[in-house]
XYZ file of C-alpha atoms in Angstrom:
374
model
C 73.491 -14.897 -67.285
C 73.669 -12.049 -69.830
C 70.056 -10.969 -70.411
C 70.992 -8.592 -73.264
C 72.895 -11.268 -75.154
C 70.177 -13.824 -74.394
C 67.630 -11.598 -76.119
C 69.939 -11.015 -79.091
C 70.390 -14.735 -79.680
C 66.698 -15.467 -79.183
C 65.757 -12.783 -81.702
C 68.115 -14.439 -84.167
C 66.397 -17.781 -83.523
C 62.975 -16.180 -84.037
C 64.144 -14.570 -87.277
C 65.342 -17.926 -88.582
C 62.046 -19.548 -87.636
C 60.011 -16.850 -89.370
C 61.668 -17.534 -92.705
C 60.154 -21.038 -92.754
C 56.548 -19.861 -92.377
C 54.332 -21.680 -94.850
C 56.716 -24.623 -95.278
C 56.113 -26.750 -92.187
C 52.554 -27.966 -92.850
C 50.717 -28.329 -89.501
C 53.993 -28.250 -87.579
C 55.192 -25.086 -85.827
C 58.050 -22.941 -87.104
C 61.029 -23.188 -84.759
C 64.511 -21.688 -84.691
C 67.554 -22.669 -82.643
C 70.896 -20.952 -81.981
C 73.746 -22.666 -80.104
C 76.287 -20.364 -78.421
C 79.539 -21.276 -76.659
C 81.933 -18.790 -75.072
C 80.231 -15.884 -76.818
C 80.448 -17.470 -80.274
C 77.593 -18.825 -82.371
C 78.543 -22.412 -83.152
C 75.232 -23.751 -84.438
C 72.150 -22.484 -86.269
C 69.030 -24.335 -87.290
C 65.380 -24.049 -88.249
C 62.581 -26.540 -88.785
C 62.074 -26.463 -92.542
C 59.611 -29.200 -93.400
C 57.281 -31.618 -91.633
C 58.880 -35.013 -91.134
C 62.420 -33.657 -91.392
C 64.877 -32.669 -88.668
C 63.771 -30.106 -86.127
C 65.630 -26.864 -85.484
C 67.648 -28.298 -82.595
C 68.879 -31.200 -84.728
C 70.217 -28.909 -87.457
C 71.844 -26.540 -84.958
C 73.497 -29.333 -82.945
C 74.760 -31.004 -86.107
C 76.418 -27.740 -87.109
C 77.870 -27.212 -83.621
C 79.336 -30.703 -83.387
C 81.585 -31.199 -80.340
C 81.335 -27.487 -79.506
C 77.759 -28.033 -78.312
C 79.160 -29.468 -75.056
C 78.841 -26.829 -72.336
C 77.036 -24.440 -74.714
C 73.741 -22.586 -74.408
C 70.930 -23.450 -76.835
C 68.295 -20.810 -77.604
C 65.065 -22.387 -78.858
C 61.888 -20.539 -79.845
C 59.610 -23.415 -78.737
C 59.955 -26.061 -76.047
C 62.001 -29.023 -77.356
C 59.770 -32.017 -78.061
C 59.871 -34.995 -75.722
C 57.919 -37.558 -77.747
C 58.669 -39.806 -80.688
C 56.777 -38.545 -83.748
C 58.133 -38.524 -87.277
C 61.496 -37.574 -85.699
C 63.191 -38.488 -82.384
C 62.728 -36.269 -79.286
C 64.779 -33.073 -79.456
C 65.252 -32.887 -75.683
C 67.193 -36.168 -75.833
C 69.438 -34.768 -78.577
C 70.227 -31.751 -76.385
C 71.030 -34.043 -73.459
C 73.266 -36.253 -75.596
C 75.098 -33.170 -76.886
C 75.795 -32.174 -73.240
C 74.624 -28.585 -73.547
C 74.823 -26.742 -70.242
C 71.828 -24.454 -70.610
C 68.679 -24.142 -72.708
C 66.740 -20.885 -73.096
C 63.168 -21.474 -74.303
C 60.856 -18.746 -75.590
C 57.611 -20.548 -74.738
C 56.230 -23.921 -73.748
C 54.634 -26.126 -76.377
C 50.794 -26.197 -76.251
C 50.850 -29.654 -77.847
C 49.326 -31.995 -75.228
C 52.022 -34.556 -76.111
C 54.720 -32.097 -74.994
C 53.196 -29.435 -72.659
C 56.147 -28.979 -70.301
C 57.489 -32.536 -70.547
C 60.451 -31.487 -72.678
C 61.493 -28.836 -70.164
C 61.054 -31.269 -67.263
C 63.198 -33.867 -69.033
C 66.018 -31.377 -69.594
C 65.978 -30.337 -65.942
C 65.990 -33.984 -64.818
C 69.196 -34.380 -66.832
C 70.797 -31.515 -64.917
C 70.515 -28.890 -67.658
C 69.679 -25.342 -66.604
C 66.481 -24.205 -68.349
C 65.063 -20.674 -68.626
C 61.564 -20.167 -70.043
C 59.664 -17.102 -71.246
C 62.199 -14.932 -73.099
C 60.350 -13.205 -75.989
C 57.384 -15.476 -75.302
C 54.821 -13.185 -76.952
C 56.788 -13.031 -80.191
C 57.043 -16.813 -80.305
C 53.343 -17.305 -79.560
C 52.307 -14.885 -82.326
C 54.583 -16.559 -84.836
C 52.903 -19.914 -84.177
C 49.355 -18.714 -83.506
C 47.945 -21.005 -86.203
C 49.705 -24.086 -84.836
C 48.791 -23.161 -81.262
C 45.059 -23.236 -82.024
C 45.079 -26.326 -84.221
C 47.178 -28.532 -81.955
C 44.790 -27.923 -79.034
C 41.378 -27.800 -80.774
C 42.049 -29.708 -84.037
C 40.228 -26.835 -85.765
C 41.874 -24.588 -88.373
C 42.972 -21.067 -87.520
C 40.966 -18.800 -89.839
C 42.471 -15.546 -91.062
C 39.988 -13.362 -92.907
C 41.638 -11.203 -95.567
C 39.719 -8.515 -97.412
C 40.205 -5.245 -99.262
C 37.683 -2.424 -99.162
C 37.196 1.190 -100.153
C 36.875 3.986 -97.601
C 33.107 3.504 -97.683
C 33.428 -0.198 -96.856
C 32.797 -1.697 -100.309
C 34.389 -4.867 -101.681
C 33.398 -4.056 -105.237
C 31.353 -1.706 -107.386
C 27.587 -2.162 -107.704
C 28.279 -4.066 -110.955
C 30.440 -6.576 -109.071
C 33.682 -5.248 -110.545
C 36.498 -5.536 -107.997
C 39.657 -5.122 -110.105
C 41.380 -3.689 -108.232
C 40.316 -2.386 -104.839
C 43.829 -2.340 -103.363
C 47.175 -1.386 -104.858
C 49.983 -3.559 -106.264
C 51.968 -3.752 -103.000
C 48.906 -5.043 -101.146
C 48.206 -7.627 -103.851
C 51.784 -8.875 -103.683
C 51.444 -9.234 -99.916
C 48.336 -11.397 -100.402
C 50.389 -14.038 -102.222
C 52.751 -14.210 -99.240
C 49.712 -14.653 -96.989
C 48.467 -17.497 -99.171
C 51.851 -19.190 -98.926
C 51.628 -19.090 -95.131
C 48.238 -20.818 -94.927
C 47.310 -24.417 -95.661
C 43.985 -23.579 -97.329
C 42.255 -20.695 -99.110
C 38.482 -20.516 -98.760
C 35.975 -18.611 -100.896
C 32.235 -18.783 -101.495
C 30.409 -19.847 -104.638
C 29.617 -16.220 -105.565
C 33.298 -15.294 -105.589
C 34.094 -18.388 -107.653
C 31.411 -17.493 -110.209
C 32.232 -13.775 -110.481
C 36.039 -13.834 -110.328
C 36.878 -17.389 -111.505
C 40.107 -17.276 -109.443
C 42.940 -19.791 -109.621
C 43.726 -19.214 -105.904
C 47.415 -19.982 -106.353
C 50.469 -18.356 -104.813
C 52.350 -16.354 -107.416
C 55.671 -15.501 -105.800
C 59.128 -15.045 -107.312
C 60.416 -17.814 -105.014
C 59.156 -21.422 -104.829
C 56.005 -21.469 -102.717
C 53.740 -24.033 -101.120
C 50.300 -23.680 -102.686
C 47.400 -24.018 -100.237
C 44.410 -26.275 -100.827
C 41.561 -24.435 -102.621
C 38.240 -24.603 -100.715
C 34.869 -23.475 -102.109
C 31.740 -23.158 -99.953
C 29.063 -24.156 -102.461
C 25.718 -25.254 -101.009
C 24.052 -25.608 -104.441
C 27.105 -26.905 -106.320
C 27.269 -23.975 -108.709
C 31.028 -24.169 -109.310
C 31.429 -24.510 -113.107
C 33.310 -27.526 -114.401
C 35.237 -25.045 -116.562
C 36.457 -23.109 -113.504
C 40.143 -22.283 -113.733
C 40.923 -23.940 -110.415
C 39.661 -27.264 -111.811
C 41.971 -27.069 -114.811
C 45.109 -27.520 -112.697
C 44.666 -30.092 -109.953
C 48.303 -30.129 -108.871
C 46.765 -28.268 -105.919
C 43.654 -30.011 -104.488
C 40.182 -28.483 -104.684
C 37.648 -29.174 -101.908
C 34.008 -28.261 -102.472
C 31.970 -27.942 -99.275
C 28.272 -28.607 -99.815
C 25.179 -30.171 -98.219
C 23.857 -33.719 -98.286
C 20.937 -32.907 -100.592
C 22.995 -31.140 -103.266
C 22.508 -32.099 -106.953
C 23.858 -35.681 -107.258
C 24.598 -35.252 -110.969
C 26.721 -32.154 -110.411
C 28.360 -33.824 -107.434
C 29.462 -36.736 -109.621
C 30.665 -34.363 -112.340
C 32.784 -32.349 -109.910
C 34.269 -35.522 -108.491
C 35.022 -36.750 -111.989
C 36.742 -33.412 -112.656
C 39.031 -34.086 -109.690
C 37.429 -32.109 -106.866
C 36.744 -33.595 -103.440
C 33.104 -32.943 -102.506
C 32.452 -32.861 -98.754
C 29.000 -32.805 -97.160
C 28.661 -30.366 -94.256
C 25.178 -30.789 -92.831
C 21.777 -31.629 -94.284
C 20.224 -28.154 -94.377
C 19.906 -25.672 -97.235
C 23.283 -24.077 -96.499
C 26.676 -25.440 -95.571
C 27.037 -25.756 -91.813
C 30.270 -23.823 -91.411
C 31.006 -25.217 -87.952
C 30.843 -28.759 -89.368
C 32.983 -27.579 -92.298
C 35.723 -26.377 -89.951
C 35.693 -29.690 -88.117
C 35.952 -31.686 -91.343
C 38.776 -29.518 -92.651
C 40.576 -30.001 -89.353
C 40.177 -33.764 -89.711
C 42.033 -33.414 -93.028
C 44.867 -31.701 -91.129
C 44.227 -28.340 -92.746
C 45.424 -26.326 -89.783
C 45.087 -22.809 -91.183
C 42.746 -21.127 -93.656
C 42.941 -17.783 -95.434
C 39.336 -16.674 -95.886
C 39.014 -14.616 -99.074
C 35.248 -14.700 -99.240
C 32.613 -12.189 -100.176
C 30.482 -10.276 -97.703
C 27.953 -13.073 -97.132
C 30.523 -15.732 -96.300
C 32.523 -13.280 -94.186
C 29.370 -12.326 -92.294
C 28.322 -15.925 -91.711
C 31.781 -16.834 -90.405
C 31.818 -13.814 -88.092
C 28.326 -14.537 -86.721
C 29.419 -18.069 -85.812
C 32.640 -16.894 -84.189
C 34.793 -18.785 -86.685
C 37.156 -15.974 -87.686
C 40.317 -15.873 -85.569
C 42.088 -12.923 -87.158
C 41.185 -10.050 -89.481
C 43.516 -8.609 -92.114
C 41.996 -5.642 -93.916
C 43.383 -3.444 -96.678
C 41.639 -0.063 -96.880
C 42.088 1.741 -100.202
C 41.922 5.561 -100.319
C 38.944 5.671 -102.670
C 35.143 5.807 -102.540
C 32.934 3.765 -104.923
C 29.430 4.330 -103.478
C 26.286 2.399 -104.410
C 23.682 0.900 -102.108
C 23.890 -2.362 -104.047
C 27.696 -2.510 -103.850
C 28.751 -5.412 -101.581
C 30.244 -4.696 -98.161
C 32.907 -6.605 -96.261
C 30.394 -8.208 -93.868
C 26.861 -8.899 -95.064
C 24.574 -10.471 -92.483
C 21.364 -9.622 -90.675
C 23.205 -7.684 -88.033
C 22.810 -7.038 -84.334
C 20.129 -4.918 -82.716
C 22.345 -2.596 -80.682
C 25.791 -1.059 -81.040
C 26.608 -2.620 -77.676
C 26.235 -6.030 -79.343
C 28.847 -5.327 -82.048
C 31.855 -7.644 -82.224
C 34.856 -5.730 -80.831
C 38.421 -6.307 -81.999
C 41.594 -6.263 -79.907
C 45.318 -5.866 -80.573
C 44.641 -3.616 -83.535
C 47.735 -2.865 -85.613
C 47.787 -0.305 -88.451
C 50.432 0.371 -91.090
C 50.812 1.682 -94.630
C 51.216 -0.747 -97.537
C 51.830 1.426 -100.580
C 48.862 3.801 -100.827
C 46.644 1.502 -98.735
C 46.078 1.260 -94.994
C 46.652 -2.244 -93.636
C 44.857 -3.253 -90.451
C 45.217 -6.454 -88.440
C 43.119 -7.359 -85.393
C 41.548 -10.209 -83.435
C 37.791 -10.497 -82.746
C 36.554 -10.877 -79.182
C 33.395 -12.958 -79.345
C 32.773 -13.159 -75.615
C 32.118 -9.436 -75.127
C 28.393 -9.313 -74.280
C 25.237 -11.097 -75.405
C 24.181 -10.673 -79.019
C 20.786 -11.008 -80.609
C 20.438 -10.908 -84.380
C 18.160 -8.189 -85.698
C 14.683 -9.105 -86.885
């Protein structure tokens, strides 16, 4: 066993998998490299849901040279019949001698069964090489496949004094051009984009992915308790990408009918005055929307944070100050009574994107009891 070469080939498999992010729907991204006698004889990646998995593509390329080879796979080969046959059986049929797996599959239908099946067939299996990298790459899939709830990434841009916009509501542009370009890549990698009614009214966004390469456009989702989304909204003028309006049971029936006639899907989330965001997440999960990019205003961001519904934070900080007590902040909610009750974030990463500072982190909701301020 050559640990150095093992890592080299696994990194190649991870790199191949990463290039398919945003294309595989609710499926994970997976890469596979087949190596025999120190030569790469097969390469593959899962490119689209319902089509061949990474192992299938790599073994097809390797042909007869797969016999006695080592296969490097970024995720445990599947053992069940879904839209495609089990990958572990393909590896067995190809007579590979060894399989190196980055991490086990959290999918309850797999969960170690693929590895067990390979070992039963006499194939040597190693598990855990570059496991963290593989888990991070599929963090959205990993949550959805276990909970059936979407992984929510909150993206926002703010000034140094924590403002989303000026006191007039003007927000063009908080961040620089490099950051804005990166946002379109983020949209491509998520299955849905979610905003609140205020953002829809003020910005009238299309919420599409404008990249120089063909991109998968995520579903547009608007949290709109009072059904204020205008029928003339730009997102309703092009329904090649679906629009889902989340509202409450008692919302204006006339406007509901008009939005449905305009092509939007209107979904009731509770019978209160405001959309029950926990119910909303469950209903979006039922529609197999496994990941959401939250691009909301301060109120929606705050409500999602209070309920523990944000899984990851992506924040662009622009080197400018706008001021204004009335200018909206990134999180607007009643707040906690003590600093000890604040939501902490872990695994904080910081880098420069053009002139802006880019921060990514994960909230830790279990750190202490919290009581909202009076």
